[in-house]
Amino acid sequence: MKYVLGAAALVLATLVSGCSSNYVMATRDGKMIMTKGKPEIDKETGLVKYTDRSGHELQINGDEVSSIVER
């Protein structure tokens, strides 16, 4: 019975984590930045706020970003 509950919890965790989309941001100098979730653009400051694959929240100047594509 414990194995069934453990397997069900693992399947549920996998399904829930699959709901958030990852994005790729291309910069003007050719870098590709993989993000967890959709990057947010702050219209007041012009900065793009994103979470990298390691879970760190970072910001980049919006002028440096050439495109944002869902992966």
PDB file of N, CA, C and O in Angstrom:
ATOM      1  N   MET A   1       0.819  -1.192   0.000  1.00  0.00           N
ATOM      2  CA  MET A   1       0.000   0.000   0.000  1.00  0.00           C
ATOM      3  C   MET A   1       0.867   1.261   0.000  1.00  0.00           C
ATOM      4  O   MET A   1       0.535   2.231  -0.661  1.00  0.00           O
ATOM      5  N   LYS A   2       1.969   1.235   0.759  1.00  0.00           N
ATOM      6  CA  LYS A   2       2.857   2.398   0.811  1.00  0.00           C
ATOM      7  C   LYS A   2       3.464   2.689  -0.553  1.00  0.00           C
ATOM      8  O   LYS A   2       3.656   3.841  -0.921  1.00  0.00           O
ATOM      9  N   TYR A   3       3.756   1.620  -1.313  1.00  0.00           N
ATOM     10  CA  TYR A   3       4.356   1.804  -2.626  1.00  0.00           C
ATOM     11  C   TYR A   3       3.371   2.466  -3.595  1.00  0.00           C
ATOM     12  O   TYR A   3       3.750   3.286  -4.417  1.00  0.00           O
ATOM     13  N   VAL A   4       2.107   2.098  -3.479  1.00  0.00           N
ATOM     14  CA  VAL A   4       1.089   2.678  -4.348  1.00  0.00           C
ATOM     15  C   VAL A   4       0.936   4.168  -4.052  1.00  0.00           C
ATOM     16  O   VAL A   4       0.868   4.990  -4.971  1.00  0.00           O
ATOM     17  N   LEU A   5       0.905   4.534  -2.781  1.00  0.00           N
ATOM     18  CA  LEU A   5       0.794   5.948  -2.416  1.00  0.00           C
ATOM     19  C   LEU A   5       2.030   6.722  -2.858  1.00  0.00           C
ATOM     20  O   LEU A   5       1.932   7.851  -3.331  1.00  0.00           O
ATOM     21  N   GLY A   6       3.192   6.139  -2.696  1.00  0.00           N
ATOM     22  CA  GLY A   6       4.430   6.789  -3.127  1.00  0.00           C
ATOM     23  C   GLY A   6       4.466   6.982  -4.635  1.00  0.00           C
ATOM     24  O   GLY A   6       4.855   8.043  -5.126  1.00  0.00           O
ATOM     25  N   ALA A   7       4.046   5.970  -5.373  1.00  0.00           N
ATOM     26  CA  ALA A   7       4.017   6.076  -6.833  1.00  0.00           C
ATOM     27  C   ALA A   7       2.999   7.122  -7.281  1.00  0.00           C
ATOM     28  O   ALA A   7       3.260   7.904  -8.201  1.00  0.00           O
ATOM     29  N   ALA A   8       1.852   7.163  -6.621  1.00  0.00           N
ATOM     30  CA  ALA A   8       0.828   8.155  -6.966  1.00  0.00           C
ATOM     31  C   ALA A   8       1.334   9.571  -6.690  1.00  0.00           C
ATOM     32  O   ALA A   8       1.100  10.496  -7.483  1.00  0.00           O
ATOM     33  N   ALA A   9       2.035   9.759  -5.585  1.00  0.00           N
ATOM     34  CA  ALA A   9       2.587  11.075  -5.250  1.00  0.00           C
ATOM     35  C   ALA A   9       3.638  11.493  -6.278  1.00  0.00           C
ATOM     36  O   ALA A   9       3.698  12.658  -6.690  1.00  0.00           O
ATOM     37  N   LEU A  10       4.443  10.561  -6.723  1.00  0.00           N
ATOM     38  CA  LEU A  10       5.466  10.850  -7.731  1.00  0.00           C
ATOM     39  C   LEU A  10       4.837  11.242  -9.065  1.00  0.00           C
ATOM     40  O   LEU A  10       5.256  12.205  -9.704  1.00  0.00           O
ATOM     41  N   VAL A  11       3.804  10.533  -9.483  1.00  0.00           N
ATOM     42  CA  VAL A  11       3.113  10.847 -10.732  1.00  0.00           C
ATOM     43  C   VAL A  11       2.462  12.219 -10.640  1.00  0.00           C
ATOM     44  O   VAL A  11       2.551  13.034 -11.566  1.00  0.00           O
ATOM     45  N   LEU A  12       1.829  12.509  -9.517  1.00  0.00           N
ATOM     46  CA  LEU A  12       1.180  13.804  -9.330  1.00  0.00           C
ATOM     47  C   LEU A  12       2.197  14.939  -9.363  1.00  0.00           C
ATOM     48  O   LEU A  12       1.977  15.965 -10.005  1.00  0.00           O
ATOM     49  N   ALA A  13       3.327  14.764  -8.713  1.00  0.00           N
ATOM     50  CA  ALA A  13       4.375  15.795  -8.715  1.00  0.00           C
ATOM     51  C   ALA A  13       4.910  16.026 -10.125  1.00  0.00           C
ATOM     52  O   ALA A  13       5.172  17.159 -10.526  1.00  0.00           O
ATOM     53  N   THR A  14       5.054  14.971 -10.893  1.00  0.00           N
ATOM     54  CA  THR A  14       5.529  15.091 -12.269  1.00  0.00           C
ATOM     55  C   THR A  14       4.525  15.846 -13.132  1.00  0.00           C
ATOM     56  O   THR A  14       4.903  16.711 -13.920  1.00  0.00           O
ATOM     57  N   LEU A  15       3.255  15.547 -12.963  1.00  0.00           N
ATOM     58  CA  LEU A  15       2.225  16.230 -13.743  1.00  0.00           C
ATOM     59  C   LEU A  15       2.131  17.703 -13.394  1.00  0.00           C
ATOM     60  O   LEU A  15       2.001  18.555 -14.274  1.00  0.00           O
ATOM     61  N   VAL A  16       2.215  18.029 -12.122  1.00  0.00           N
ATOM     62  CA  VAL A  16       2.122  19.421 -11.694  1.00  0.00           C
ATOM     63  C   VAL A  16       3.317  20.218 -12.177  1.00  0.00           C
ATOM     64  O   VAL A  16       3.190  21.349 -12.625  1.00  0.00           O
ATOM     65  N   SER A  17       4.504  19.650 -12.104  1.00  0.00           N
ATOM     66  CA  SER A  17       5.698  20.373 -12.552  1.00  0.00           C
ATOM     67  C   SER A  17       5.713  20.561 -14.060  1.00  0.00           C
ATOM     68  O   SER A  17       6.344  21.470 -14.561  1.00  0.00           O
ATOM     69  N   GLY A  18       5.015  19.731 -14.789  1.00  0.00           N
ATOM     70  CA  GLY A  18       4.964  19.847 -16.234  1.00  0.00           C
ATOM     71  C   GLY A  18       4.045  20.954 -16.715  1.00  0.00           C
ATOM     72  O   GLY A  18       4.014  21.281 -17.889  1.00  0.00           O
ATOM     73  N   CYS A  19       3.271  21.563 -15.820  1.00  0.00           N
ATOM     74  CA  CYS A  19       2.318  22.591 -16.224  1.00  0.00           C
ATOM     75  C   CYS A  19       2.978  23.924 -16.547  1.00  0.00           C
ATOM     76  O   CYS A  19       2.456  24.687 -17.340  1.00  0.00           O
ATOM     77  N   SER A  20       4.081  24.236 -15.909  1.00  0.00           N
ATOM     78  CA  SER A  20       4.720  25.519 -16.186  1.00  0.00           C
ATOM     79  C   SER A  20       5.596  25.382 -17.429  1.00  0.00           C
ATOM     80  O   SER A  20       6.304  24.406 -17.607  1.00  0.00           O
ATOM     81  N   SER A  21       5.507  26.368 -18.294  1.00  0.00           N
ATOM     82  CA  SER A  21       6.259  26.334 -19.540  1.00  0.00           C
ATOM     83  C   SER A  21       7.633  26.956 -19.346  1.00  0.00           C
ATOM     84  O   SER A  21       7.804  27.868 -18.545  1.00  0.00           O
ATOM     85  N   ASN A  22       8.574  26.466 -20.084  1.00  0.00           N
ATOM     86  CA  ASN A  22       9.905  27.046 -20.106  1.00  0.00           C
ATOM     87  C   ASN A  22      10.036  27.921 -21.342  1.00  0.00           C
ATOM     88  O   ASN A  22       9.383  27.688 -22.356  1.00  0.00           O
ATOM     89  N   TYR A  23      10.871  28.922 -21.249  1.00  0.00           N
ATOM     90  CA  TYR A  23      11.072  29.868 -22.346  1.00  0.00           C
ATOM     91  C   TYR A  23      12.554  29.988 -22.645  1.00  0.00           C
ATOM     92  O   TYR A  23      13.398  29.698 -21.796  1.00  0.00           O
ATOM     93  N   VAL A  24      12.842  30.454 -23.856  1.00  0.00           N
ATOM     94  CA  VAL A  24      14.210  30.752 -24.267  1.00  0.00           C
ATOM     95  C   VAL A  24      14.235  32.219 -24.676  1.00  0.00           C
ATOM     96  O   VAL A  24      13.431  32.657 -25.490  1.00  0.00           O
ATOM     97  N   MET A  25      15.159  32.964 -24.061  1.00  0.00           N
ATOM     98  CA  MET A  25      15.356  34.356 -24.435  1.00  0.00           C
ATOM     99  C   MET A  25      16.643  34.451 -25.239  1.00  0.00           C
ATOM    100  O   MET A  25      17.673  33.939 -24.822  1.00  0.00           O
ATOM    101  N   ALA A  26      16.545  35.095 -26.386  1.00  0.00           N
ATOM    102  CA  ALA A  26      17.731  35.347 -27.203  1.00  0.00           C
ATOM    103  C   ALA A  26      18.151  36.791 -26.970  1.00  0.00           C
ATOM    104  O   ALA A  26      17.318  37.689 -26.965  1.00  0.00           O
ATOM    105  N   THR A  27      19.455  36.989 -26.752  1.00  0.00           N
ATOM    106  CA  THR A  27      19.957  38.345 -26.544  1.00  0.00           C
ATOM    107  C   THR A  27      20.559  38.870 -27.845  1.00  0.00           C
ATOM    108  O   THR A  27      20.847  38.108 -28.764  1.00  0.00           O
ATOM    109  N   ARG A  28      20.751  40.160 -27.887  1.00  0.00           N
ATOM    110  CA  ARG A  28      21.281  40.790 -29.106  1.00  0.00           C
ATOM    111  C   ARG A  28      22.716  40.351 -29.409  1.00  0.00           C
ATOM    112  O   ARG A  28      23.142  40.383 -30.554  1.00  0.00           O
ATOM    113  N   ASP A  29      23.451  39.910 -28.363  1.00  0.00           N
ATOM    114  CA  ASP A  29      24.825  39.464 -28.606  1.00  0.00           C
ATOM    115  C   ASP A  29      24.918  37.957 -28.860  1.00  0.00           C
ATOM    116  O   ASP A  29      26.000  37.390 -28.895  1.00  0.00           O
ATOM    117  N   GLY A  30      23.757  37.293 -29.058  1.00  0.00           N
ATOM    118  CA  GLY A  30      23.760  35.885 -29.461  1.00  0.00           C
ATOM    119  C   GLY A  30      23.610  34.863 -28.354  1.00  0.00           C
ATOM    120  O   GLY A  30      23.615  33.669 -28.631  1.00  0.00           O
ATOM    121  N   LYS A  31      23.481  35.281 -27.106  1.00  0.00           N
ATOM    122  CA  LYS A  31      23.304  34.324 -26.013  1.00  0.00           C
ATOM    123  C   LYS A  31      21.880  33.799 -25.996  1.00  0.00           C
ATOM    124  O   LYS A  31      20.939  34.499 -26.358  1.00  0.00           O
ATOM    125  N   MET A  32      21.733  32.549 -25.555  1.00  0.00           N
ATOM    126  CA  MET A  32      20.420  31.946 -25.341  1.00  0.00           C
ATOM    127  C   MET A  32      20.269  31.698 -23.845  1.00  0.00           C
ATOM    128  O   MET A  32      21.104  31.037 -23.235  1.00  0.00           O
ATOM    129  N   ILE A  33      19.210  32.235 -23.257  1.00  0.00           N
ATOM    130  CA  ILE A  33      18.966  32.092 -21.819  1.00  0.00           C
ATOM    131  C   ILE A  33      17.720  31.241 -21.636  1.00  0.00           C
ATOM    132  O   ILE A  33      16.638  31.606 -22.100  1.00  0.00           O
ATOM    133  N   MET A  34      17.878  30.087 -20.984  1.00  0.00           N
ATOM    134  CA  MET A  34      16.752  29.212 -20.683  1.00  0.00           C
ATOM    135  C   MET A  34      16.111  29.678 -19.371  1.00  0.00           C
ATOM    136  O   MET A  34      16.812  29.920 -18.392  1.00  0.00           O
ATOM    137  N   THR A  35      14.786  29.793 -19.354  1.00  0.00           N
ATOM    138  CA  THR A  35      14.095  30.254 -18.156  1.00  0.00           C
ATOM    139  C   THR A  35      13.080  29.223 -17.694  1.00  0.00           C
ATOM    140  O   THR A  35      12.605  28.405 -18.482  1.00  0.00           O
ATOM    141  N   LYS A  36      12.772  29.287 -16.407  1.00  0.00           N
ATOM    142  CA  LYS A  36      11.664  28.519 -15.840  1.00  0.00           C
ATOM    143  C   LYS A  36      10.485  29.462 -15.763  1.00  0.00           C
ATOM    144  O   LYS A  36      10.565  30.498 -15.111  1.00  0.00           O
ATOM    145  N   GLY A  37       9.428  29.160 -16.434  1.00  0.00           N
ATOM    146  CA  GLY A  37       8.277  30.043 -16.437  1.00  0.00           C
ATOM    147  C   GLY A  37       8.475  31.203 -17.395  1.00  0.00           C
ATOM    148  O   GLY A  37       9.534  31.375 -17.987  1.00  0.00           O
ATOM    149  N   LYS A  38       7.426  31.991 -17.536  1.00  0.00           N
ATOM    150  CA  LYS A  38       7.446  33.101 -18.487  1.00  0.00           C
ATOM    151  C   LYS A  38       8.148  34.311 -17.889  1.00  0.00           C
ATOM    152  O   LYS A  38       7.818  34.730 -16.777  1.00  0.00           O
ATOM    153  N   PRO A  39       9.104  34.886 -18.596  1.00  0.00           N
ATOM    154  CA  PRO A  39       9.750  36.111 -18.123  1.00  0.00           C
ATOM    155  C   PRO A  39       8.729  37.257 -18.049  1.00  0.00           C
ATOM    156  O   PRO A  39       7.800  37.319 -18.856  1.00  0.00           O
ATOM    157  N   GLU A  40       8.914  38.138 -17.072  1.00  0.00           N
ATOM    158  CA  GLU A  40       8.023  39.283 -16.893  1.00  0.00           C
ATOM    159  C   GLU A  40       8.755  40.559 -17.272  1.00  0.00           C
ATOM    160  O   GLU A  40       9.891  40.767 -16.876  1.00  0.00           O
ATOM    161  N   ILE A  41       8.074  41.425 -18.023  1.00  0.00           N
ATOM    162  CA  ILE A  41       8.659  42.695 -18.435  1.00  0.00           C
ATOM    163  C   ILE A  41       8.101  43.798 -17.556  1.00  0.00           C
ATOM    164  O   ILE A  41       6.889  43.989 -17.480  1.00  0.00           O
ATOM    165  N   ASP A  42       8.989  44.505 -16.861  1.00  0.00           N
ATOM    166  CA  ASP A  42       8.595  45.633 -16.018  1.00  0.00           C
ATOM    167  C   ASP A  42       8.577  46.874 -16.895  1.00  0.00           C
ATOM    168  O   ASP A  42       9.628  47.353 -17.329  1.00  0.00           O
ATOM    169  N   LYS A  43       7.388  47.391 -17.157  1.00  0.00           N
ATOM    170  CA  LYS A  43       7.260  48.528 -18.077  1.00  0.00           C
ATOM    171  C   LYS A  43       7.854  49.810 -17.507  1.00  0.00           C
ATOM    172  O   LYS A  43       8.279  50.682 -18.259  1.00  0.00           O
ATOM    173  N   GLU A  44       7.905  49.933 -16.193  1.00  0.00           N
ATOM    174  CA  GLU A  44       8.463  51.142 -15.579  1.00  0.00           C
ATOM    175  C   GLU A  44       9.979  51.204 -15.731  1.00  0.00           C
ATOM    176  O   GLU A  44      10.535  52.253 -16.034  1.00  0.00           O
ATOM    177  N   THR A  45      10.656  50.084 -15.489  1.00  0.00           N
ATOM    178  CA  THR A  45      12.121  50.078 -15.518  1.00  0.00           C
ATOM    179  C   THR A  45      12.693  49.572 -16.832  1.00  0.00           C
ATOM    180  O   THR A  45      13.863  49.799 -17.125  1.00  0.00           O
ATOM    181  N   GLY A  46      11.894  48.826 -17.606  1.00  0.00           N
ATOM    182  CA  GLY A  46      12.398  48.250 -18.848  1.00  0.00           C
ATOM    183  C   GLY A  46      13.195  46.971 -18.646  1.00  0.00           C
ATOM    184  O   GLY A  46      13.792  46.459 -19.577  1.00  0.00           O
ATOM    185  N   LEU A  47      13.195  46.441 -17.423  1.00  0.00           N
ATOM    186  CA  LEU A  47      13.934  45.216 -17.132  1.00  0.00           C
ATOM    187  C   LEU A  47      13.054  43.988 -17.355  1.00  0.00           C
ATOM    188  O   LEU A  47      11.842  44.025 -17.162  1.00  0.00           O
ATOM    189  N   VAL A  48      13.680  42.897 -17.772  1.00  0.00           N
ATOM    190  CA  VAL A  48      13.002  41.620 -17.920  1.00  0.00           C
ATOM    191  C   VAL A  48      13.422  40.753 -16.742  1.00  0.00           C
ATOM    192  O   VAL A  48      14.606  40.466 -16.562  1.00  0.00           O
ATOM    193  N   LYS A  49      12.452  40.356 -15.937  1.00  0.00           N
ATOM    194  CA  LYS A  49      12.704  39.530 -14.749  1.00  0.00           C
ATOM    195  C   LYS A  49      12.395  38.082 -15.115  1.00  0.00           C
ATOM    196  O   LYS A  49      11.350  37.795 -15.702  1.00  0.00           O
ATOM    197  N   TYR A  50      13.315  37.173 -14.784  1.00  0.00           N
ATOM    198  CA  TYR A  50      13.115  35.758 -15.093  1.00  0.00           C
ATOM    199  C   TYR A  50      13.776  34.892 -14.035  1.00  0.00           C
ATOM    200  O   TYR A  50      14.592  35.350 -13.241  1.00  0.00           O
ATOM    201  N   THR A  51      13.391  33.613 -14.027  1.00  0.00           N
ATOM    202  CA  THR A  51      13.997  32.625 -13.142  1.00  0.00           C
ATOM    203  C   THR A  51      14.787  31.660 -14.008  1.00  0.00           C
ATOM    204  O   THR A  51      14.238  31.093 -14.962  1.00  0.00           O
ATOM    205  N   ASP A  52      16.070  31.493 -13.685  1.00  0.00           N
ATOM    206  CA  ASP A  52      16.890  30.583 -14.494  1.00  0.00           C
ATOM    207  C   ASP A  52      16.614  29.134 -14.102  1.00  0.00           C
ATOM    208  O   ASP A  52      15.823  28.857 -13.204  1.00  0.00           O
ATOM    209  N   ARG A  53      17.251  28.200 -14.790  1.00  0.00           N
ATOM    210  CA  ARG A  53      16.988  26.775 -14.546  1.00  0.00           C
ATOM    211  C   ARG A  53      17.418  26.325 -13.162  1.00  0.00           C
ATOM    212  O   ARG A  53      16.950  25.318 -12.668  1.00  0.00           O
ATOM    213  N   SER A  54      18.295  27.084 -12.513  1.00  0.00           N
ATOM    214  CA  SER A  54      18.729  26.740 -11.152  1.00  0.00           C
ATOM    215  C   SER A  54      17.797  27.305 -10.093  1.00  0.00           C
ATOM    216  O   SER A  54      17.976  27.047  -8.911  1.00  0.00           O
ATOM    217  N   GLY A  55      16.819  28.119 -10.509  1.00  0.00           N
ATOM    218  CA  GLY A  55      15.863  28.692  -9.567  1.00  0.00           C
ATOM    219  C   GLY A  55      16.217  30.085  -9.084  1.00  0.00           C
ATOM    220  O   GLY A  55      15.554  30.619  -8.211  1.00  0.00           O
ATOM    221  N   HIS A  56      17.258  30.692  -9.636  1.00  0.00           N
ATOM    222  CA  HIS A  56      17.665  32.039  -9.239  1.00  0.00           C
ATOM    223  C   HIS A  56      16.856  33.080 -10.013  1.00  0.00           C
ATOM    224  O   HIS A  56      16.701  32.963 -11.222  1.00  0.00           O
ATOM    225  N   GLU A  57      16.368  34.091  -9.295  1.00  0.00           N
ATOM    226  CA  GLU A  57      15.659  35.179  -9.963  1.00  0.00           C
ATOM    227  C   GLU A  57      16.672  36.208 -10.442  1.00  0.00           C
ATOM    228  O   GLU A  57      17.482  36.691  -9.669  1.00  0.00           O
ATOM    229  N   LEU A  58      16.612  36.539 -11.733  1.00  0.00           N
ATOM    230  CA  LEU A  58      17.556  37.458 -12.345  1.00  0.00           C
ATOM    231  C   LEU A  58      16.808  38.495 -13.163  1.00  0.00           C
ATOM    232  O   LEU A  58      15.623  38.334 -13.456  1.00  0.00           O
ATOM    233  N   GLN A  59      17.511  39.547 -13.551  1.00  0.00           N
ATOM    234  CA  GLN A  59      16.953  40.582 -14.406  1.00  0.00           C
ATOM    235  C   GLN A  59      17.960  40.925 -15.492  1.00  0.00           C
ATOM    236  O   GLN A  59      19.164  40.835 -15.282  1.00  0.00           O
ATOM    237  N   ILE A  60      17.428  41.313 -16.640  1.00  0.00           N
ATOM    238  CA  ILE A  60      18.265  41.741 -17.750  1.00  0.00           C
ATOM    239  C   ILE A  60      17.590  42.959 -18.374  1.00  0.00           C
ATOM    240  O   ILE A  60      16.356  43.076 -18.361  1.00  0.00           O
ATOM    241  N   ASN A  61      18.382  43.854 -18.905  1.00  0.00           N
ATOM    242  CA  ASN A  61      17.840  45.033 -19.566  1.00  0.00           C
ATOM    243  C   ASN A  61      17.032  44.588 -20.784  1.00  0.00           C
ATOM    244  O   ASN A  61      17.504  43.799 -21.604  1.00  0.00           O
ATOM    245  N   GLY A  62      15.816  45.081 -20.908  1.00  0.00           N
ATOM    246  CA  GLY A  62      14.946  44.694 -22.016  1.00  0.00           C
ATOM    247  C   GLY A  62      15.512  45.026 -23.375  1.00  0.00           C
ATOM    248  O   GLY A  62      15.200  44.361 -24.372  1.00  0.00           O
ATOM    249  N   ASP A  63      16.372  46.049 -23.463  1.00  0.00           N
ATOM    250  CA  ASP A  63      16.994  46.414 -24.745  1.00  0.00           C
ATOM    251  C   ASP A  63      17.969  45.345 -25.229  1.00  0.00           C
ATOM    252  O   ASP A  63      18.294  45.296 -26.414  1.00  0.00           O
ATOM    253  N   GLU A  64      18.445  44.499 -24.319  1.00  0.00           N
ATOM    254  CA  GLU A  64      19.392  43.451 -24.682  1.00  0.00           C
ATOM    255  C   GLU A  64      18.705  42.197 -25.208  1.00  0.00           C
ATOM    256  O   GLU A  64      19.351  41.326 -25.773  1.00  0.00           O
ATOM    257  N   VAL A  65      17.384  42.093 -25.020  1.00  0.00           N
ATOM    258  CA  VAL A  65      16.637  40.904 -25.421  1.00  0.00           C
ATOM    259  C   VAL A  65      16.079  41.108 -26.823  1.00  0.00           C
ATOM    260  O   VAL A  65      15.386  42.063 -27.093  1.00  0.00           O
ATOM    261  N   SER A  66      16.392  40.157 -27.715  1.00  0.00           N
ATOM    262  CA  SER A  66      15.869  40.267 -29.082  1.00  0.00           C
ATOM    263  C   SER A  66      14.584  39.462 -29.275  1.00  0.00           C
ATOM    264  O   SER A  66      13.734  39.851 -30.069  1.00  0.00           O
ATOM    265  N   SER A  67      14.428  38.347 -28.538  1.00  0.00           N
ATOM    266  CA  SER A  67      13.186  37.581 -28.634  1.00  0.00           C
ATOM    267  C   SER A  67      13.009  36.681 -27.416  1.00  0.00           C
ATOM    268  O   SER A  67      13.974  36.312 -26.758  1.00  0.00           O
ATOM    269  N   ILE A  68      11.745  36.355 -27.151  1.00  0.00           N
ATOM    270  CA  ILE A  68      11.373  35.419 -26.089  1.00  0.00           C
ATOM    271  C   ILE A  68      10.435  34.399 -26.721  1.00  0.00           C
ATOM    272  O   ILE A  68       9.399  34.764 -27.273  1.00  0.00           O
ATOM    273  N   VAL A  69      10.829  33.121 -26.660  1.00  0.00           N
ATOM    274  CA  VAL A  69      10.055  32.067 -27.309  1.00  0.00           C
ATOM    275  C   VAL A  69       9.749  30.971 -26.299  1.00  0.00           C
ATOM    276  O   VAL A  69      10.631  30.546 -25.553  1.00  0.00           O
ATOM    277  N   GLU A  70       8.480  30.503 -26.317  1.00  0.00           N
ATOM    278  CA  GLU A  70       8.110  29.372 -25.446  1.00  0.00           C
ATOM    279  C   GLU A  70       8.738  28.115 -25.997  1.00  0.00           C
ATOM    280  O   GLU A  70       8.743  27.859 -27.193  1.00  0.00           O
ATOM    281  N   ARG A  71       9.258  27.320 -25.099  1.00  0.00           N
ATOM    282  CA  ARG A  71       9.924  26.095 -25.491  1.00  0.00           C
ATOM    283  C   ARG A  71       9.004  24.921 -25.362  1.00  0.00           C
ATOM    284  O   ARG A  71       8.200  24.772 -24.562  1.00  0.00           O
TER     285      ARG A  71
END
